[in-house]
XYZ file of C-alpha atoms in Angstrom:
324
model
C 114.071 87.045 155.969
C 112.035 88.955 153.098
C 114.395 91.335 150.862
C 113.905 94.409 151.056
C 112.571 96.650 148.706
C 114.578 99.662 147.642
C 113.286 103.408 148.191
C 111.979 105.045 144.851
C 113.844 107.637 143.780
C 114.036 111.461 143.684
C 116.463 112.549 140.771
C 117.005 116.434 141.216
C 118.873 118.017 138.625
C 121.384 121.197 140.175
C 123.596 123.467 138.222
C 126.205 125.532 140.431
C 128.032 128.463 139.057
C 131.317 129.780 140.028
C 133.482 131.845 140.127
C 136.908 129.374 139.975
C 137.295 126.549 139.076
C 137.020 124.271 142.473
C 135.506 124.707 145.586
C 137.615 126.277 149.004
C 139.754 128.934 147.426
C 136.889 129.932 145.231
C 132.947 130.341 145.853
C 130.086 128.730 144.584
C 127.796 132.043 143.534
C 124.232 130.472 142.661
C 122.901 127.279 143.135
C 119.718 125.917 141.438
C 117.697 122.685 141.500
C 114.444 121.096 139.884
C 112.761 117.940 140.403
C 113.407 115.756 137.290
C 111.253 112.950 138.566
C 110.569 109.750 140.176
C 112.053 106.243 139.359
C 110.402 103.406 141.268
C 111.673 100.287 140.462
C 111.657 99.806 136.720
C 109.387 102.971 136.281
C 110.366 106.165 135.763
C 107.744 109.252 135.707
C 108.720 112.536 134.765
C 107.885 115.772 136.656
C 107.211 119.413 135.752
C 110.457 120.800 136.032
C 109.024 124.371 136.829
C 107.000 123.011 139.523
C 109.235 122.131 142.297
C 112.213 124.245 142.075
C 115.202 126.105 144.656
C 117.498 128.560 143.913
C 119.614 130.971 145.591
C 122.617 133.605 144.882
C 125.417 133.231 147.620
C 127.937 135.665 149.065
C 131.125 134.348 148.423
C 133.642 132.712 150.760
C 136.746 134.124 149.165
C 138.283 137.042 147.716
C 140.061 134.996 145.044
C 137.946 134.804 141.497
C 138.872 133.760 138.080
C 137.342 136.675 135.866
C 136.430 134.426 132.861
C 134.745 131.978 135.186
C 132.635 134.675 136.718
C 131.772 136.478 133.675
C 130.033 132.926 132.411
C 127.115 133.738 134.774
C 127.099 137.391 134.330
C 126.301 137.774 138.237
C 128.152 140.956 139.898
C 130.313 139.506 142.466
C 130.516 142.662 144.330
C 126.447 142.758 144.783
C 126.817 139.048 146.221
C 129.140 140.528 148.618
C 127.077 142.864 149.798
C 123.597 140.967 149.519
C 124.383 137.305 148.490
C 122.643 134.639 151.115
C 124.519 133.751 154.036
C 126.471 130.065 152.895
C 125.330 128.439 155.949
C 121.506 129.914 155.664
C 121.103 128.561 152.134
C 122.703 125.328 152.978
C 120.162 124.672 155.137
C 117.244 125.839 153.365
C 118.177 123.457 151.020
C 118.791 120.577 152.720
C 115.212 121.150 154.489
C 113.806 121.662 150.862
C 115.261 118.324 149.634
C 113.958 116.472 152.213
C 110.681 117.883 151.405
C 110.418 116.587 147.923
C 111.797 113.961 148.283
C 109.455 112.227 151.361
C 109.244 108.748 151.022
C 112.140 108.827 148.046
C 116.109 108.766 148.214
C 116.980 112.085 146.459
C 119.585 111.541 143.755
C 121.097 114.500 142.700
C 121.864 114.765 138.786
C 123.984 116.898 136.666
C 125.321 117.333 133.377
C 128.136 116.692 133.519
C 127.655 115.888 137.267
C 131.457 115.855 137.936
C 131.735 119.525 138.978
C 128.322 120.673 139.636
C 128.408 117.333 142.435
C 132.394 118.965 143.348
C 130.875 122.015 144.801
C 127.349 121.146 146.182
C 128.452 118.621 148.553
C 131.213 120.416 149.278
C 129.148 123.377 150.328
C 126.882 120.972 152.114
C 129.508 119.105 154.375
C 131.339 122.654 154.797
C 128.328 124.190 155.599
C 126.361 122.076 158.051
C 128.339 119.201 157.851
C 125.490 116.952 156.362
C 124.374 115.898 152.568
C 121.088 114.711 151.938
C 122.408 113.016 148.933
C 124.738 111.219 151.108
C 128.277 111.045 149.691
C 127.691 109.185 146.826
C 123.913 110.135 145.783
C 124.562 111.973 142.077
C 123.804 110.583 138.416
C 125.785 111.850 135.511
C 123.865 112.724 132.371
C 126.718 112.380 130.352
C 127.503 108.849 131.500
C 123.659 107.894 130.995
C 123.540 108.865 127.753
C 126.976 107.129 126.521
C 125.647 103.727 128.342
C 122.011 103.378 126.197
C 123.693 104.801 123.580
C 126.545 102.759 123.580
C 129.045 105.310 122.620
C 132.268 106.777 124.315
C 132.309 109.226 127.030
C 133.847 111.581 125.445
C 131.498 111.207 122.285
C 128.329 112.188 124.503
C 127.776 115.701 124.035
C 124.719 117.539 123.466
C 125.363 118.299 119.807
C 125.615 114.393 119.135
C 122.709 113.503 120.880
C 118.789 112.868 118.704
C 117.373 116.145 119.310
C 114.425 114.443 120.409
C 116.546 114.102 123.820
C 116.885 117.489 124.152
C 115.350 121.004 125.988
C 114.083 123.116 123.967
C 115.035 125.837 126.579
C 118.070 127.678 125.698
C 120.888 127.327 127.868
C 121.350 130.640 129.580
C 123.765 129.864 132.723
C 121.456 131.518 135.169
C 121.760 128.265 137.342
C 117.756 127.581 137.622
C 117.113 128.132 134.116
C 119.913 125.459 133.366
C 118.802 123.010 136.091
C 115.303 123.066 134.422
C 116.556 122.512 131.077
C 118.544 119.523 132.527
C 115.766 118.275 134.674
C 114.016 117.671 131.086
C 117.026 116.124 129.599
C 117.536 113.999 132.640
C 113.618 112.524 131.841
C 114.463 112.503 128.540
C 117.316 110.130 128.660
C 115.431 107.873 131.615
C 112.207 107.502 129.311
C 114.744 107.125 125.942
C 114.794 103.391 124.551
C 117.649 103.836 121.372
C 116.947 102.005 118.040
C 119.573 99.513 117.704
C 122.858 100.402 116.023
C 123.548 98.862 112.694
C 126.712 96.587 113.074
C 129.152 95.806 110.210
C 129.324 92.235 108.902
C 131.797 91.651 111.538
C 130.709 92.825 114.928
C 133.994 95.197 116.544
C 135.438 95.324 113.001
C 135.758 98.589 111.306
C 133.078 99.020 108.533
C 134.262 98.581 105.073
C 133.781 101.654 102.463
C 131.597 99.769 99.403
C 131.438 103.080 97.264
C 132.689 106.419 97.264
C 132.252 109.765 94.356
C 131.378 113.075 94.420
C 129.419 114.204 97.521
C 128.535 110.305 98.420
C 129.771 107.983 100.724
C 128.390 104.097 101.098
C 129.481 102.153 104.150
C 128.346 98.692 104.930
C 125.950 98.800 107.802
C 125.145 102.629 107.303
C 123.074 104.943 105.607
C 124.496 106.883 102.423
C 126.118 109.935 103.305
C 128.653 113.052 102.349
C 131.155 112.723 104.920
C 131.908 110.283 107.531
C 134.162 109.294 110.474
C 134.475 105.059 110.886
C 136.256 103.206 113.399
C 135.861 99.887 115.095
C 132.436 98.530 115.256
C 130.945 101.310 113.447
C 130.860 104.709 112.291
C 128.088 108.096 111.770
C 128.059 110.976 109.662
C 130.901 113.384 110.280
C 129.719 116.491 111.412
C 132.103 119.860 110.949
C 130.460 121.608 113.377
C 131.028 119.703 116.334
C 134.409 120.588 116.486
C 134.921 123.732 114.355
C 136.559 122.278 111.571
C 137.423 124.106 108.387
C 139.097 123.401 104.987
C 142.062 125.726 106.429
C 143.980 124.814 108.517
C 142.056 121.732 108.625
C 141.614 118.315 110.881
C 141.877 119.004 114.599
C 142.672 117.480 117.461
C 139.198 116.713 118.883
C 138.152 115.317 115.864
C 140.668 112.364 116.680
C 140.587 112.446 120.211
C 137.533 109.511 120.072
C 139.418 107.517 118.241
C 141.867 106.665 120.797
C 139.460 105.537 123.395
C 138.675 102.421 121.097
C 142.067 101.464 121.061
C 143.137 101.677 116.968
C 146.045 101.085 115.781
C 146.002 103.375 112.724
C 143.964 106.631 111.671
C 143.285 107.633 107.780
C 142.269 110.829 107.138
C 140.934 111.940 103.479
C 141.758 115.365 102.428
C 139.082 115.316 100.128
C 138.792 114.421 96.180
C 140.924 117.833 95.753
C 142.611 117.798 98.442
C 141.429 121.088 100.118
C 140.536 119.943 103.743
C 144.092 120.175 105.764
C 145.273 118.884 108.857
C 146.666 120.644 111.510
C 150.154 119.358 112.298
C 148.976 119.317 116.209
C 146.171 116.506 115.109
C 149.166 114.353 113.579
C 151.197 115.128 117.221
C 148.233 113.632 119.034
C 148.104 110.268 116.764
C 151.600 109.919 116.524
C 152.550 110.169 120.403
C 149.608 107.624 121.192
C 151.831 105.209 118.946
C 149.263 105.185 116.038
C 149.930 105.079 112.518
C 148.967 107.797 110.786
C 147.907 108.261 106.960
C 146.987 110.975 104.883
C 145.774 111.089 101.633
C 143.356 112.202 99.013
C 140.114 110.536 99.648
C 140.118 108.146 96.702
C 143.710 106.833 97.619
C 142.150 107.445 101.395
C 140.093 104.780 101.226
C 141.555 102.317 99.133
C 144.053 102.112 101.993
C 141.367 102.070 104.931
C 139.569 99.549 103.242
C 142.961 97.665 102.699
C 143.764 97.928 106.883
C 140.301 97.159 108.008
C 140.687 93.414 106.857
C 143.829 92.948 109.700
C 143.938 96.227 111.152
C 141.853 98.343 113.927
C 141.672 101.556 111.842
C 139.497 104.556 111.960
C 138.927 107.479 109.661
C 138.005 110.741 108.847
C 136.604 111.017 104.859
C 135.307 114.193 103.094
C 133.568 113.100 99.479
C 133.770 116.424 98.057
C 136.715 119.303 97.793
């Protein structure tokens, strides 16, 4: 018997907003969706993500709401009440819309992160109708695309670590249509993306040795010159500040460490800088410490000399700042 070929598909990009954190006890108060685009087999083709859209405001279910949840779309949950789409109605105006697209295609849904965007819309779906054209399964997670071809942790793919070449320029404005349109351009971004392969220390999975350090400049085998970096097994990139709102006061925190314990180390050194200026919040050294790693803290010159010491025996990552 011949094999049979699989559908294309339809990847739809949906962002819900809420007004609670899961679906039931709260509501689901907008819904939108664009067409991302079409895979077929090893092809992908993008779509106008402003061509084929949905989108619809819903009355809620519930009279229970978490204020700070609802405030992130700025919708007035009393005007829903009064004038929101009937659950079941827009259900079904979706599902018919979906199937529309999507002709000839299996319609994937796809979210960033899908996880509770996906939590909601098929629970709406099956609650409301009792059918998904999805099926139960049918949703792609942007977040776990991008950590795959970019070979990085899950918890490392965020927007503000990704080449901005991948991204929308749309601004991210939690009406749920603008945001599904901004993803639906993400989502082709990522599909059509092929990385540049990541430079690999002499040893592949070992941590990169430090071959110079002074004032404002860092050298790491395998990497470009920099000012500041965080290293760990296998490799390493510039450390960004930003990401995580660190300071110089009060210093190191917790999600700047968090990474590291997803590749399995066995010790973290963190450089306080050449005057010791940058802290560390005493938190940051509770999270290393109670995921049994050893934990050292130093001024960057004596920093290094002991990551470069642990990296010939040791799985070690660390944080370095070249300057105060």
């Amino acid at each position: 018997m011949a094999a049979r070929n699989a559908r294309p598909s339809l990847y739809i990009s949906v962002d819900i907003e809420a007004d609670g954190p899961i679906p039931g006890p709260y509501s689901m108060i907008s819904f939108g969706a664009s067409v991302a685009g079409r895979q077929d087999g090893a092809s992908y083709t993008a779509a106008d993500p402003q061509q084929l859209t949905f989108y619809r405001e819903l009355r809620p279910i519930s009279e229970e709401f978490v204020p700070e949840a609802l405030a992130v779309s700025g919708l007035d949950r009393d005007r829903l009440v009064r004038e929101g789409a009937d659950p079941a109605v827009a259900m079904a105006e979706f599902r018919a819309w979906v199937r529309e697209v999507s002709a000839g295609a299996q319609p994937v849904m796809c979210g960033y992160p899908a996880s509770f965007d996906w939590t909601f819309l098929y629970w709406y779906l099956i609650r409301f109708g009792g059918d998904s054209p999805f099926g139960h399964s049918g949703c792609l997670d942007m977040k776990t695309l991008y950590a795959v071809k970019a070979r990085v942790p899950l918890r490392a793919a965020v927007k503000g670590r990704m080449p901005r070449e991948l991204l929308s320029r749309r601004r991210h404005t939690h009406h749920a249509l603008d945001d599904a349109i901004e993803q639906a351009e993400l989502m082709s971004n990522l599909m059509l993306w092929s990385p540049s392969p990541v430079p690999a220390p002499a040893a592949a999975g070992r941590s990169p040795r430090i071959t110079h350090l002074s004032w404002g400049r860092i050298e790491v085998e395998g990497l470009a010159p920099g000012k500041d970096f965080r290293l760990h097994p296998g490799g390493g990139r510039p450390w960004d500040w930003s990401e995580h709102g660190t300071r110089h006061d009060p210093g190191i925190r917790p999600q700047e460490v968090r990474e590291f314990l997803d590749l399995g180390v066995t010790a973290v050194v963190l450089g306080q800088g050449m005057e010791k200026r940058l802290g560390v919040e005493p938190r940051t050294l509770e999270v290393l410490r109670a995921a049994g790693v050893e934990v050292h803290v130093a001024e960057t010159t004596e920093a290094v000399e002991i990551y470069n010491r642990l990296a010939a025996t040791e799985r070690v990552a660390g944080l370095f700042h070249s300057t105060c």
